Each structure stands twice: as C-alpha cells, then as structure tokens.
CSV table of C-alpha atoms in Angstrom, one decimal:
chain,number,residue,atom,x,y,z
A,1,MET,CA,21.4,8.5,-5.2
A,2,ILE,CA,18.0,7.6,-6.9
A,3,LYS,CA,17.0,10.1,-9.7
A,4,LEU,CA,13.3,10.0,-10.8
A,5,PRO,CA,12.7,10.3,-14.8
A,6,GLU,CA,11.2,13.5,-16.1
A,7,LEU,CA,9.2,12.2,-18.9
A,8,THR,CA,6.2,14.8,-19.4
A,9,ASP,CA,5.2,18.2,-19.3
A,10,ALA,CA,1.9,17.1,-18.1
A,11,PRO,CA,0.3,19.2,-15.3
A,12,ARG,CA,0.8,18.0,-11.7
A,13,ARG,CA,-3.0,17.8,-11.1
A,14,HIS,CA,-5.3,16.4,-13.8
A,15,LYS,CA,-8.6,14.7,-13.1
A,16,GLY,CA,-7.8,14.0,-9.4
A,17,ARG,CA,-4.2,12.5,-10.1
A,18,ASP,CA,-0.6,13.6,-10.6
A,19,VAL,CA,0.0,12.5,-14.1
A,20,ARG,CA,3.7,13.4,-13.9
A,21,ALA,CA,4.4,11.5,-10.8
A,22,ALA,CA,2.6,8.5,-11.9
A,23,TYR,CA,5.0,8.4,-15.1
A,24,GLN,CA,8.0,8.7,-13.0
A,25,ARG,CA,7.2,5.7,-10.8
A,26,GLY,CA,5.4,3.4,-13.3
A,27,TRP,CA,7.5,4.3,-16.4
A,28,GLY,CA,10.5,4.6,-14.6
A,29,LEU,CA,10.2,1.0,-13.1
A,30,GLN,CA,8.8,-0.6,-16.2
A,31,PHE,CA,11.0,0.9,-18.9
A,32,SER,CA,13.9,2.9,-17.4
A,33,ASP,CA,16.9,2.1,-15.1
A,34,LEU,CA,14.8,3.1,-11.7
A,35,ALA,CA,14.7,-0.4,-10.9
A,36,ASP,CA,18.3,-0.9,-11.0
A,37,GLN,CA,18.8,2.3,-9.0
A,38,VAL,CA,16.4,1.2,-6.3
A,39,ARG,CA,18.1,-2.1,-5.8
A,40,LYS,CA,21.4,-0.2,-5.2
A,41,ASP,CA,19.8,2.1,-2.5
A,42,PRO,CA,21.1,1.3,1.0
A,43,LEU,CA,17.7,2.2,2.7
A,44,TYR,CA,16.0,0.0,0.1
A,45,ARG,CA,18.4,-2.9,0.8
A,46,ALA,CA,18.2,-2.5,4.6
A,47,ALA,CA,14.3,-2.4,4.6
A,48,ILE,CA,14.5,-5.8,2.7
A,49,ALA,CA,16.7,-7.1,5.3
A,50,SER,CA,14.2,-6.1,8.0
A,51,GLY,CA,11.7,-8.7,6.8
A,52,GLY,CA,10.9,-7.4,3.4
A,53,ASP,CA,11.9,-10.8,2.1
A,54,ARG,CA,9.0,-12.5,3.9
A,55,SER,CA,6.5,-10.8,1.6
A,56,VAL,CA,5.0,-12.2,-1.6
A,57,VAL,CA,4.5,-8.8,-3.0
A,58,SER,CA,6.3,-8.5,-6.2
A,59,GLU,CA,9.7,-6.7,-6.7
A,60,HIS,CA,8.4,-3.8,-8.5
A,61,ASN,CA,5.2,-3.4,-6.2
A,62,ARG,CA,7.6,-3.2,-3.5
A,63,MET,CA,9.7,-0.6,-5.2
A,64,ASN,CA,6.9,1.4,-5.9
A,65,ILE,CA,5.9,1.6,-2.3
A,66,PHE,CA,9.4,2.4,-1.6
A,67,LEU,CA,9.3,5.3,-4.0
A,68,LEU,CA,6.0,6.6,-2.7
A,69,LEU,CA,7.4,6.6,1.0
A,70,ARG,CA,10.8,8.1,0.0
A,71,PHE,CA,9.5,10.8,-2.5
A,72,PHE,CA,5.9,11.4,-2.3
A,73,LEU,CA,4.5,11.0,1.1
A,74,PRO,CA,6.5,13.5,2.7
A,75,GLN,CA,4.7,16.2,0.5
A,76,LEU,CA,1.4,15.4,2.2
A,77,ALA,CA,0.0,16.6,5.5
A,78,PRO,CA,1.2,14.5,8.6
A,79,GLY,CA,-0.4,11.2,8.9
A,80,HIS,CA,0.2,7.6,9.3
A,81,ILE,CA,0.0,4.2,7.0
A,82,VAL,CA,-2.3,1.5,7.2
A,83,GLU,CA,-2.1,-1.8,5.6
A,84,PHE,CA,-4.9,-4.2,5.4
A,85,GLY,CA,-3.5,-7.8,4.5
A,86,ALA,CA,-0.2,-8.1,6.3
A,87,TYR,CA,0.2,-11.9,5.9
A,88,ARG,CA,3.7,-12.8,7.2
A,89,GLY,CA,4.5,-9.1,8.1
A,90,GLY,CA,7.0,-8.6,5.0
A,91,SER,CA,5.5,-5.4,3.7
A,92,SER,CA,4.8,-4.0,7.1
A,93,LEU,CA,8.2,-4.5,8.4
A,94,PHE,CA,9.7,-3.2,5.1
A,95,MET,CA,7.4,0.1,5.2
A,96,ALA,CA,8.2,0.5,9.1
A,97,LYS,CA,12.0,0.4,8.4
A,98,VAL,CA,11.9,3.0,5.6
A,99,CYS,CA,9.4,5.3,7.6
A,100,LYS,CA,11.8,5.1,10.7
A,101,GLU,CA,14.6,6.4,8.7
A,102,ILE,CA,13.0,9.2,6.7
A,103,MET,CA,9.6,9.7,8.5
A,104,PRO,CA,10.0,8.8,12.2
A,105,GLU,CA,6.8,10.3,13.2
A,106,THR,CA,4.9,8.0,10.8
A,107,LYS,CA,3.5,4.7,12.1
A,108,VAL,CA,2.6,1.6,10.2
A,109,TYR,CA,-0.7,-0.1,11.2
A,110,ALA,CA,-1.0,-3.7,9.8
A,111,PHE,CA,-4.2,-5.2,9.8
A,112,ASP,CA,-4.8,-8.8,9.5
A,113,THR,CA,-6.3,-12.1,11.1
A,114,PHE,CA,-2.8,-13.5,11.2
A,115,GLU,CA,-4.7,-16.9,10.9
A,116,GLY,CA,-5.7,-16.8,7.0
A,117,MET,CA,-8.4,-15.7,5.0
A,118,PRO,CA,-12.2,-15.5,6.3
A,119,GLU,CA,-15.1,-16.6,4.4
A,120,THR,CA,-14.9,-15.6,0.7
A,121,ASP,CA,-17.4,-15.4,-2.1
A,122,ALA,CA,-17.1,-18.2,-4.6
A,123,ASN,CA,-19.1,-16.0,-7.2
A,124,ARG,CA,-16.0,-13.5,-7.1
A,125,ASP,CA,-13.0,-14.8,-5.4
A,126,ALA,CA,-10.5,-17.4,-6.3
A,127,HIS,CA,-9.2,-17.5,-2.8
A,128,ARG,CA,-10.9,-19.6,-0.2
A,129,LYS,CA,-11.3,-19.5,3.6
A,130,GLY,CA,-8.0,-20.6,5.3
A,131,ASP,CA,-5.6,-19.4,2.5
A,132,PHE,CA,-2.5,-17.6,3.8
A,133,ALA,CA,-2.7,-19.4,6.9
A,134,ASP,CA,1.0,-20.2,7.1
A,135,THR,CA,1.9,-17.1,9.2
A,136,ASN,CA,2.5,-16.4,12.8
A,137,TYR,CA,1.6,-13.3,14.8
A,138,ASP,CA,4.2,-13.8,17.7
A,139,GLU,CA,6.8,-14.6,15.3
A,140,ILE,CA,6.1,-11.4,13.4
A,141,LEU,CA,6.1,-9.4,16.7
A,142,LYS,CA,9.6,-10.8,17.6
A,143,LEU,CA,11.0,-9.7,14.2
A,144,ARG,CA,9.5,-6.4,14.7
A,145,ASP,CA,11.3,-6.1,18.1
A,146,LYS,CA,14.5,-7.6,16.8
A,147,TYR,CA,14.8,-4.7,14.1
A,148,GLY,CA,13.9,-2.0,16.5
A,149,LEU,CA,10.6,-1.3,14.9
A,150,GLN,CA,8.5,-1.5,17.9
A,151,ASP,CA,7.8,2.2,18.2
A,152,ASN,CA,6.5,2.6,14.6
A,153,LEU,CA,4.8,-0.7,13.4
A,154,VAL,CA,1.4,-1.8,15.3
A,155,LEU,CA,0.0,-5.2,14.5
A,156,VAL,CA,-3.8,-5.3,14.7
A,157,LYS,CA,-5.1,-8.9,14.9
A,158,GLY,CA,-8.6,-9.7,13.9
A,159,LEU,CA,-11.4,-9.4,11.4
A,160,PHE,CA,-11.2,-5.9,9.7
A,161,ASP,CA,-14.8,-5.0,10.5
A,162,GLU,CA,-14.1,-5.8,14.1
A,163,THR,CA,-10.9,-4.1,14.6
A,164,ALA,CA,-10.8,-1.1,12.3
A,165,PRO,CA,-13.8,1.0,13.8
A,166,LYS,CA,-12.0,1.2,17.1
A,167,ILE,CA,-8.4,1.6,15.9
A,168,LEU,CA,-8.8,4.1,12.9
A,169,PRO,CA,-10.0,6.8,15.0
A,170,GLU,CA,-7.1,6.4,17.5
A,171,ILE,CA,-4.8,6.3,14.7
A,172,GLY,CA,-5.8,9.9,13.2
A,173,PRO,CA,-4.7,11.0,9.8
A,174,ILE,CA,-3.7,8.4,7.0
A,175,ARG,CA,-1.4,9.2,4.4
A,176,LEU,CA,-1.3,5.9,2.6
A,177,ASN,CA,-3.8,2.9,2.6
A,178,HIS,CA,-1.9,-0.4,1.2
A,179,ILE,CA,-4.7,-2.7,0.4
A,180,ASP,CA,-3.4,-6.3,-0.1
A,181,CYS,CA,-6.4,-8.5,1.0
A,182,ASP,CA,-7.1,-10.2,-2.3
A,183,ILE,CA,-10.9,-10.8,-1.8
A,184,TYR,CA,-14.0,-8.5,-2.7
A,185,THR,CA,-15.5,-7.9,0.8
A,186,ALA,CA,-12.2,-7.4,2.6
A,187,VAL,CA,-11.0,-4.9,-0.3
A,188,LYS,CA,-14.3,-3.1,-0.2
A,189,TYR,CA,-14.2,-2.5,3.6
A,190,SER,CA,-10.5,-1.7,3.6
A,191,TYR,CA,-11.2,1.2,1.3
A,192,SER,CA,-14.5,2.5,2.9
A,193,CYS,CA,-13.3,2.6,6.4
A,194,SER,CA,-10.3,4.7,5.5
A,195,ILE,CA,-12.0,7.3,3.8
A,196,PRO,CA,-12.8,9.6,6.8
A,197,HIS,CA,-9.4,9.6,7.9
A,198,MET,CA,-7.4,10.1,4.6
A,199,VAL,CA,-5.5,13.3,4.2
A,200,GLU,CA,-5.9,15.6,1.3
A,201,GLY,CA,-4.2,13.7,-1.8
A,202,GLY,CA,-3.5,10.7,0.4
A,203,TYR,CA,-3.0,7.4,-1.4
A,204,TRP,CA,-5.0,4.1,-1.9
A,205,VAL,CA,-2.4,1.6,-3.2
A,206,TYR,CA,-4.0,-1.7,-4.3
A,207,ASP,CA,-1.4,-4.5,-4.6
A,208,ASP,CA,-3.5,-7.4,-6.0
A,209,ALA,CA,-6.4,-5.9,-8.0
A,210,LEU,CA,-4.6,-6.5,-11.3
A,211,TYR,CA,-3.7,-10.1,-10.6
A,212,SER,CA,-5.6,-13.1,-12.3
A,213,SER,CA,-6.5,-14.6,-9.0
A,214,CYS,CA,-8.0,-11.5,-7.6
A,215,ILE,CA,-11.0,-10.6,-9.8
A,216,GLY,CA,-13.0,-9.8,-6.7
A,217,ALA,CA,-10.5,-7.2,-5.8
A,218,MET,CA,-10.9,-5.6,-8.9
A,219,GLU,CA,-14.6,-5.7,-8.8
A,220,ALA,CA,-14.5,-3.7,-5.6
A,221,VAL,CA,-12.2,-1.1,-7.0
A,222,GLU,CA,-14.5,-0.7,-10.0
A,223,GLU,CA,-17.3,-0.2,-7.9
A,224,GLN,CA,-16.0,2.2,-5.4
A,225,GLN,CA,-13.3,4.2,-7.0
A,226,ILE,CA,-14.7,4.3,-10.6
A,227,GLN,CA,-18.5,3.9,-10.3
A,228,GLU,CA,-19.2,5.6,-6.9
A,229,ALA,CA,-16.4,7.9,-6.4
A,230,GLY,CA,-15.7,8.6,-10.1
A,231,ARG,CA,-12.0,8.6,-9.6
A,232,PHE,CA,-9.3,8.0,-12.2
A,233,ALA,CA,-6.3,5.9,-11.7
A,234,GLU,CA,-3.1,7.8,-11.1
A,235,GLN,CA,-1.1,4.7,-11.6
A,236,VAL,CA,-1.7,1.3,-13.3
A,237,TYR,CA,1.8,-0.2,-13.1
A,238,PRO,CA,3.0,-1.7,-11.2
A,239,HIS,CA,0.0,-1.0,-8.7
A,240,LEU,CA,-3.5,0.6,-9.0
A,241,VAL,CA,-3.1,3.9,-7.2
A,242,TYR,CA,-5.8,6.4,-6.5
A,243,ARG,CA,-5.5,9.8,-4.7
A,244,ASN,CA,-7.7,11.4,-2.3
A,245,TRP,CA,-8.4,14.4,-4.6
A,246,ASP,CA,-11.4,15.7,-6.2
A,247,PRO,CA,-11.6,13.8,-9.7
A,248,LYS,CA,-13.0,16.9,-11.4
A,249,ILE,CA,-9.9,18.9,-10.8
C-alpha cells in the first residue's frame, strides 16, 4: 500500500493551491521512498503494461500523474481527463487503465494530430514542424482495444483548434488537463480552451514547460497562469501543476 508522506502543517489551501498535497507528491517523489512504493504498486505496474512504456514522459512525471489520479482526483467533483499531446498514446493508455480500475466513470480524451508537430515559432520553440511524426493512430486504437480501454479512452485526431471547440462541450466537466504539447501556441490554446470546463479545484498539469527544449511552453505558462490569471504553482517538481482555485484564497 502506498503511504503518502506527511511533511508539513501548512494549510490545505493557500494562494489557490494545496501546499500540503504539493509536498506529499513532489517532495515524496524527489526525496523519500515514495517512488519505490509506486514502482511496486500492482495498479501502477498494470498501467505501464497497458501501453505506458510507449510514452516519453519521465518516470517521476508518470508517477506524479498516477498519484494525482489515485489519491487526489477522487476528491473533486465528477469530471473527465483531457490530454493535449498524446504522441504514441503512452500516457493516454496509462491514465485510461488507472481510471478504469478506480474511477470507471472517468474517461480520457487524447487530443493530437497523430501526424507530428504542426507549424512552430522559431522565435520561441526548439521543436519544428514534423517532429514526433513517428506515431500511428490506428496502432494506438488497436492497443486501446487490446487492453479493453475502448470504453474510457477516446482519441481525438486533428489540430487542437479544429477539434476542441466541438469536442469539449460534449465532454462536459474536466478534472485534469495534461498539457504535453511542447510548443507555445499549442500549450497556450490547450489551457485557454479548457478553462470554461474545469471543475472547482481541477488540475492543469504541464509535462514539458520545465524542459530545456520547451522554452515556448514555459512562456505560455508565464503569460497565462502567472501574468494573466495571477496563479501560484501548486507543484514545481516533477511537473508544473496549477489549480482552478481563486489565487487570493
């Protein structure tokens, strides 16, 4: 059984974030034995077997998502999960497997071109058009069906600004938005389009804003979360995590 560390007497709500939970996940993965506990967890191992090894997400990032799904999302109002930037489907399959076991009413919607990067901005982004094209939409569908995840994993193929306006209203409330699309315009759109659908206390989880190859992603976070919304990060390791709470409370 996974035991989250209790590290602080800090209030559960401070400037729009749960400081205690942030330490439990972040400090726990970075400095305690929490990562070892997660590696041994049967559900975590089963989720990796269901396609999680196809992901380029780092191990601690994947573990952080697992902890969010297992311990924290069930505390929120009902809602689904969206992922912007699915690539080869690893994280989507992983999350769908976890949800099927502990939150079967929660679906994962994976948005991607499934054909590689669209146009990028050379002034901001290190990635270029066509990066991450070594993926296969039909192959991911077959894996989804192979692992019995067809009821709770939906692949949404196309450019975000062409698919999201139609699909998001159909999805309804969102509890977690996993933003893993590397470039400025995609990260910016992924956040803004999800705002009207995010439940109170819902999570925006940025996979790559802290990576050296994704300065454009970080610029989007700085503009939207910090400068415009005035939010404070709940977690800075291994992800940047923000909550849909009033940053003044």
